[in-house]
Amino acid sequence: VNMYCTFGIFHKAEELLSKFRDQNTIVCLNALISGYEIHGHHKKAMMCFKKILFDSIVPDKATFTSGLKACGSLGCLIEGQRIHSHVVLRGLENDLLAGSTLVVMYMKCGSPDEARAIFGKLSVRNVVSWTALITGHAQLLEEREHVFHSFESMIGEGVQPDLVAFLSLLSVCN
């Protein structure tokens, strides 16, 4: 399934997935959602995520992060908030990957206050989580003054910025 999704051959991935349902189902469904998301089929990714919940398949961290990415890409704040509630129920809100993905989703949906609240709850912050925050601020016109403060705070915490963080900083200077 993963190979078909990587190459964007979704009809084959779906066909293969429909032939078996076992303990690896969630792994295959995660590959399908991620493949849809990578290839820009955000609505299909969202539909697949919803089908998992509807079919009472137990989602995992990868399922939630893929669903949150789709919400961010589509600007679906309410759907993202629903997924966020599932993330909280599973105790994943402080997880670095899930938390960083929540930050990105809220920023893309135009909710920087929620993004900052999630970021503030992360027990561990790395270059990915900091860059998610900085990039989100840079993309929202009314939030651009936060880019410099976040960048300075990142350096103050001893986290080395990556190329994306620098590009976000430079884009605000433009």
PDB file of C-alpha atoms in Angstrom:
ATOM      1  CA  VAL A   1       0.000   0.000   0.000  1.00  0.00           C
ATOM      2  CA  ASN A   2       2.775   2.395   0.954  1.00  0.00           C
ATOM      3  CA  MET A   3       4.567   1.896  -2.371  1.00  0.00           C
ATOM      4  CA  TYR A   4       1.415   2.629  -4.380  1.00  0.00           C
ATOM      5  CA  CYS A   5       0.727   5.744  -2.286  1.00  0.00           C
ATOM      6  CA  THR A   6       4.290   6.973  -2.701  1.00  0.00           C
ATOM      7  CA  PHE A   7       3.875   6.908  -6.469  1.00  0.00           C
ATOM      8  CA  GLY A   8       0.331   8.296  -6.377  1.00  0.00           C
ATOM      9  CA  ILE A   9      -1.320   5.094  -7.623  1.00  0.00           C
ATOM     10  CA  PHE A  10      -4.199   5.384  -5.211  1.00  0.00           C
ATOM     11  CA  HIS A  11      -6.678   3.116  -6.965  1.00  0.00           C
ATOM     12  CA  LYS A  12      -4.233   0.202  -6.534  1.00  0.00           C
ATOM     13  CA  ALA A  13      -3.587   1.116  -2.892  1.00  0.00           C
ATOM     14  CA  GLU A  14      -7.322   1.254  -2.193  1.00  0.00           C
ATOM     15  CA  GLU A  15      -7.877  -2.024  -4.035  1.00  0.00           C
ATOM     16  CA  LEU A  16      -5.166  -3.750  -2.016  1.00  0.00           C
ATOM     17  CA  LEU A  17      -6.435  -2.265   1.232  1.00  0.00           C
ATOM     18  CA  SER A  18      -9.991  -3.476   0.577  1.00  0.00           C
ATOM     19  CA  LYS A  19      -8.718  -7.068   0.297  1.00  0.00           C
ATOM     20  CA  PHE A  20      -7.500  -7.359   3.870  1.00  0.00           C
ATOM     21  CA  ARG A  21      -8.511  -6.106   7.283  1.00  0.00           C
ATOM     22  CA  ASP A  22      -6.216  -7.078  10.130  1.00  0.00           C
ATOM     23  CA  GLN A  23      -3.976  -5.552  12.763  1.00  0.00           C
ATOM     24  CA  ASN A  24      -1.947  -3.789  10.041  1.00  0.00           C
ATOM     25  CA  THR A  25      -5.003  -1.979   8.678  1.00  0.00           C
ATOM     26  CA  ILE A  26      -4.232   1.268  10.489  1.00  0.00           C
ATOM     27  CA  VAL A  27      -0.680   1.254   9.136  1.00  0.00           C
ATOM     28  CA  CYS A  28      -1.990   0.889   5.583  1.00  0.00           C
ATOM     29  CA  LEU A  29      -4.688   3.517   6.110  1.00  0.00           C
ATOM     30  CA  ASN A  30      -2.049   5.885   7.501  1.00  0.00           C
ATOM     31  CA  ALA A  31       0.011   5.328   4.344  1.00  0.00           C
ATOM     32  CA  LEU A  32      -3.069   6.100   2.238  1.00  0.00           C
ATOM     33  CA  ILE A  33      -3.892   9.311   4.140  1.00  0.00           C
ATOM     34  CA  SER A  34      -0.271  10.426   4.054  1.00  0.00           C
ATOM     35  CA  GLY A  35      -0.051   9.657   0.332  1.00  0.00           C
ATOM     36  CA  TYR A  36      -3.167  11.675  -0.376  1.00  0.00           C
ATOM     37  CA  GLU A  37      -1.756  14.559   1.652  1.00  0.00           C
ATOM     38  CA  ILE A  38       1.673  14.461  -0.011  1.00  0.00           C
ATOM     39  CA  HIS A  39       0.107  14.473  -3.474  1.00  0.00           C
ATOM     40  CA  GLY A  40      -2.225  17.376  -2.652  1.00  0.00           C
ATOM     41  CA  HIS A  41      -5.443  15.361  -2.343  1.00  0.00           C
ATOM     42  CA  HIS A  42      -6.349  16.972   0.969  1.00  0.00           C
ATOM     43  CA  LYS A  43     -10.097  16.316   0.740  1.00  0.00           C
ATOM     44  CA  LYS A  44      -9.507  12.611   0.080  1.00  0.00           C
ATOM     45  CA  ALA A  45      -7.104  12.497   3.028  1.00  0.00           C
ATOM     46  CA  MET A  46      -9.782  14.049   5.215  1.00  0.00           C
ATOM     47  CA  MET A  47     -12.458  11.640   3.964  1.00  0.00           C
ATOM     48  CA  CYS A  48     -10.178   8.685   4.679  1.00  0.00           C
ATOM     49  CA  PHE A  49      -9.495   9.985   8.186  1.00  0.00           C
ATOM     50  CA  LYS A  50     -13.227  10.368   8.854  1.00  0.00           C
ATOM     51  CA  LYS A  51     -13.857   6.847   7.540  1.00  0.00           C
ATOM     52  CA  ILE A  52     -11.384   5.470  10.072  1.00  0.00           C
ATOM     53  CA  LEU A  53     -13.356   7.049  12.905  1.00  0.00           C
ATOM     54  CA  PHE A  54     -16.695   6.037  11.359  1.00  0.00           C
ATOM     55  CA  ASP A  55     -15.531   2.419  10.966  1.00  0.00           C
ATOM     56  CA  SER A  56     -14.376   2.382  14.625  1.00  0.00           C
ATOM     57  CA  ILE A  57     -10.786   1.650  13.643  1.00  0.00           C
ATOM     58  CA  VAL A  58      -8.461   2.778  16.420  1.00  0.00           C
ATOM     59  CA  PRO A  59      -6.313   5.635  15.097  1.00  0.00           C
ATOM     60  CA  ASP A  60      -2.726   6.150  16.218  1.00  0.00           C
ATOM     61  CA  LYS A  61      -0.412   9.157  16.390  1.00  0.00           C
ATOM     62  CA  ALA A  62       0.377   8.952  12.658  1.00  0.00           C
ATOM     63  CA  THR A  63      -3.348   8.941  11.844  1.00  0.00           C
ATOM     64  CA  PHE A  64      -3.950  12.066  13.895  1.00  0.00           C
ATOM     65  CA  THR A  65      -0.961  13.939  12.472  1.00  0.00           C
ATOM     66  CA  SER A  66      -2.036  13.134   8.916  1.00  0.00           C
ATOM     67  CA  GLY A  67      -5.592  14.233   9.678  1.00  0.00           C
ATOM     68  CA  LEU A  68      -4.315  17.472  11.213  1.00  0.00           C
ATOM     69  CA  LYS A  69      -2.128  18.140   8.171  1.00  0.00           C
ATOM     70  CA  ALA A  70      -5.168  17.724   5.921  1.00  0.00           C
ATOM     71  CA  CYS A  71      -7.168  20.118   8.108  1.00  0.00           C
ATOM     72  CA  GLY A  72      -4.390  22.703   7.926  1.00  0.00           C
ATOM     73  CA  SER A  73      -4.113  22.374   4.170  1.00  0.00           C
ATOM     74  CA  LEU A  74      -7.873  22.790   3.784  1.00  0.00           C
ATOM     75  CA  GLY A  75      -8.212  25.497   6.463  1.00  0.00           C
ATOM     76  CA  CYS A  76     -10.775  23.364   8.308  1.00  0.00           C
ATOM     77  CA  LEU A  77     -10.515  24.787  11.813  1.00  0.00           C
ATOM     78  CA  ILE A  78     -13.587  23.045  13.251  1.00  0.00           C
ATOM     79  CA  GLU A  79     -12.497  19.649  11.925  1.00  0.00           C
ATOM     80  CA  GLY A  80      -8.995  20.312  13.259  1.00  0.00           C
ATOM     81  CA  GLN A  81     -10.431  21.129  16.679  1.00  0.00           C
ATOM     82  CA  ARG A  82     -12.317  17.827  16.633  1.00  0.00           C
ATOM     83  CA  ILE A  83      -9.121  15.948  15.874  1.00  0.00           C
ATOM     84  CA  HIS A  84      -7.370  17.978  18.575  1.00  0.00           C
ATOM     85  CA  SER A  85      -9.924  16.705  21.100  1.00  0.00           C
ATOM     86  CA  HIS A  86      -9.094  13.112  20.074  1.00  0.00           C
ATOM     87  CA  VAL A  87      -5.381  13.906  20.455  1.00  0.00           C
ATOM     88  CA  VAL A  88      -6.025  15.194  23.984  1.00  0.00           C
ATOM     89  CA  LEU A  89      -8.120  12.123  24.867  1.00  0.00           C
ATOM     90  CA  ARG A  90      -5.237   9.881  23.751  1.00  0.00           C
ATOM     91  CA  GLY A  91      -2.758  11.893  25.827  1.00  0.00           C
ATOM     92  CA  LEU A  92      -0.759  12.947  22.763  1.00  0.00           C
ATOM     93  CA  GLU A  93      -1.049  16.735  23.047  1.00  0.00           C
ATOM     94  CA  ASN A  94       2.411  17.071  24.617  1.00  0.00           C
ATOM     95  CA  ASP A  95       3.973  14.677  22.114  1.00  0.00           C
ATOM     96  CA  LEU A  96       6.517  16.577  20.021  1.00  0.00           C
ATOM     97  CA  LEU A  97       5.217  15.409  16.616  1.00  0.00           C
ATOM     98  CA  ALA A  98       1.523  15.716  17.443  1.00  0.00           C
ATOM     99  CA  GLY A  99       2.071  19.051  19.198  1.00  0.00           C
ATOM    100  CA  SER A 100       4.112  20.491  16.329  1.00  0.00           C
ATOM    101  CA  THR A 101       1.460  19.354  13.856  1.00  0.00           C
ATOM    102  CA  LEU A 102      -1.223  21.025  15.980  1.00  0.00           C
ATOM    103  CA  VAL A 103       0.810  24.256  15.919  1.00  0.00           C
ATOM    104  CA  VAL A 104       1.011  24.100  12.109  1.00  0.00           C
ATOM    105  CA  MET A 105      -2.682  23.278  11.734  1.00  0.00           C
ATOM    106  CA  TYR A 106      -3.814  26.133  13.977  1.00  0.00           C
ATOM    107  CA  MET A 107      -1.497  28.609  12.252  1.00  0.00           C
ATOM    108  CA  LYS A 108      -2.697  27.548   8.799  1.00  0.00           C
ATOM    109  CA  CYS A 109      -6.284  27.890   9.985  1.00  0.00           C
ATOM    110  CA  GLY A 110      -5.589  31.431  11.204  1.00  0.00           C
ATOM    111  CA  SER A 111      -5.705  30.690  14.944  1.00  0.00           C
ATOM    112  CA  PRO A 112      -2.292  31.802  16.248  1.00  0.00           C
ATOM    113  CA  ASP A 113      -3.438  32.075  19.877  1.00  0.00           C
ATOM    114  CA  GLU A 114      -4.334  28.377  19.918  1.00  0.00           C
ATOM    115  CA  ALA A 115      -1.047  27.545  18.172  1.00  0.00           C
ATOM    116  CA  ARG A 116       0.944  29.440  20.805  1.00  0.00           C
ATOM    117  CA  ALA A 117      -1.022  27.747  23.607  1.00  0.00           C
ATOM    118  CA  ILE A 118      -0.189  24.299  22.209  1.00  0.00           C
ATOM    119  CA  PHE A 119       3.444  25.287  21.713  1.00  0.00           C
ATOM    120  CA  GLY A 120       3.630  26.543  25.296  1.00  0.00           C
ATOM    121  CA  LYS A 121       2.456  23.149  26.599  1.00  0.00           C
ATOM    122  CA  LEU A 122       5.151  21.156  24.792  1.00  0.00           C
ATOM    123  CA  SER A 123       7.473  19.662  27.384  1.00  0.00           C
ATOM    124  CA  VAL A 124      10.237  19.338  24.799  1.00  0.00           C
ATOM    125  CA  ARG A 125      10.795  21.781  21.945  1.00  0.00           C
ATOM    126  CA  ASN A 126      13.119  21.135  19.059  1.00  0.00           C
ATOM    127  CA  VAL A 127      13.920  22.803  15.766  1.00  0.00           C
ATOM    128  CA  VAL A 128      10.789  21.301  14.179  1.00  0.00           C
ATOM    129  CA  SER A 129       8.386  22.709  16.773  1.00  0.00           C
ATOM    130  CA  TRP A 130      10.138  26.103  16.839  1.00  0.00           C
ATOM    131  CA  THR A 131      10.176  26.286  13.051  1.00  0.00           C
ATOM    132  CA  ALA A 132       6.469  25.400  12.940  1.00  0.00           C
ATOM    133  CA  LEU A 133       5.751  28.341  15.228  1.00  0.00           C
ATOM    134  CA  ILE A 134       8.053  30.775  13.406  1.00  0.00           C
ATOM    135  CA  THR A 135       6.811  29.784   9.946  1.00  0.00           C
ATOM    136  CA  GLY A 136       3.201  30.092  11.077  1.00  0.00           C
ATOM    137  CA  HIS A 137       3.813  33.593  12.417  1.00  0.00           C
ATOM    138  CA  ALA A 138       5.590  34.574   9.196  1.00  0.00           C
ATOM    139  CA  GLN A 139       2.654  33.440   7.053  1.00  0.00           C
ATOM    140  CA  LEU A 140       0.081  35.495   8.942  1.00  0.00           C
ATOM    141  CA  LEU A 141       0.448  39.219   8.264  1.00  0.00           C
ATOM    142  CA  GLU A 142      -0.837  40.289  11.663  1.00  0.00           C
ATOM    143  CA  GLU A 143       1.564  37.897  13.395  1.00  0.00           C
ATOM    144  CA  ARG A 144       4.827  38.882  11.758  1.00  0.00           C
ATOM    145  CA  GLU A 145       6.147  40.794  14.764  1.00  0.00           C
ATOM    146  CA  HIS A 146       6.115  37.486  16.666  1.00  0.00           C
ATOM    147  CA  VAL A 147       8.634  35.971  14.237  1.00  0.00           C
ATOM    148  CA  PHE A 148      11.588  37.870  15.679  1.00  0.00           C
ATOM    149  CA  HIS A 149      10.570  37.230  19.280  1.00  0.00           C
ATOM    150  CA  SER A 150      10.104  33.501  18.599  1.00  0.00           C
ATOM    151  CA  PHE A 151      13.418  33.320  16.730  1.00  0.00           C
ATOM    152  CA  GLU A 152      15.252  34.976  19.630  1.00  0.00           C
ATOM    153  CA  SER A 153      13.528  32.672  22.135  1.00  0.00           C
ATOM    154  CA  MET A 154      14.512  29.632  20.088  1.00  0.00           C
ATOM    155  CA  ILE A 155      18.155  30.678  20.127  1.00  0.00           C
ATOM    156  CA  GLY A 156      17.842  31.523  23.834  1.00  0.00           C
ATOM    157  CA  GLU A 157      16.751  27.928  24.498  1.00  0.00           C
ATOM    158  CA  GLY A 158      19.845  26.694  22.673  1.00  0.00           C
ATOM    159  CA  VAL A 159      18.005  25.360  19.628  1.00  0.00           C
ATOM    160  CA  GLN A 160      19.891  25.838  16.358  1.00  0.00           C
ATOM    161  CA  PRO A 161      17.617  27.260  13.634  1.00  0.00           C
ATOM    162  CA  ASP A 162      17.292  25.371  10.380  1.00  0.00           C
ATOM    163  CA  LEU A 163      17.057  26.722   6.841  1.00  0.00           C
ATOM    164  CA  VAL A 164      13.260  26.973   6.991  1.00  0.00           C
ATOM    165  CA  ALA A 165      13.410  29.102  10.159  1.00  0.00           C
ATOM    166  CA  PHE A 166      15.934  31.419   8.503  1.00  0.00           C
ATOM    167  CA  LEU A 167      13.823  31.662   5.337  1.00  0.00           C
ATOM    168  CA  SER A 168      10.768  32.557   7.423  1.00  0.00           C
ATOM    169  CA  LEU A 169      12.766  35.244   9.209  1.00  0.00           C
ATOM    170  CA  LEU A 170      14.041  36.630   5.908  1.00  0.00           C
ATOM    171  CA  SER A 171      10.582  36.594   4.342  1.00  0.00           C
ATOM    172  CA  VAL A 172       9.356  38.929   7.084  1.00  0.00           C
ATOM    173  CA  CYS A 173      12.272  41.293   6.439  1.00  0.00           C
ATOM    174  CA  ASN A 174      11.287  41.550   2.782  1.00  0.00           C
TER     175      ASN A 174
END
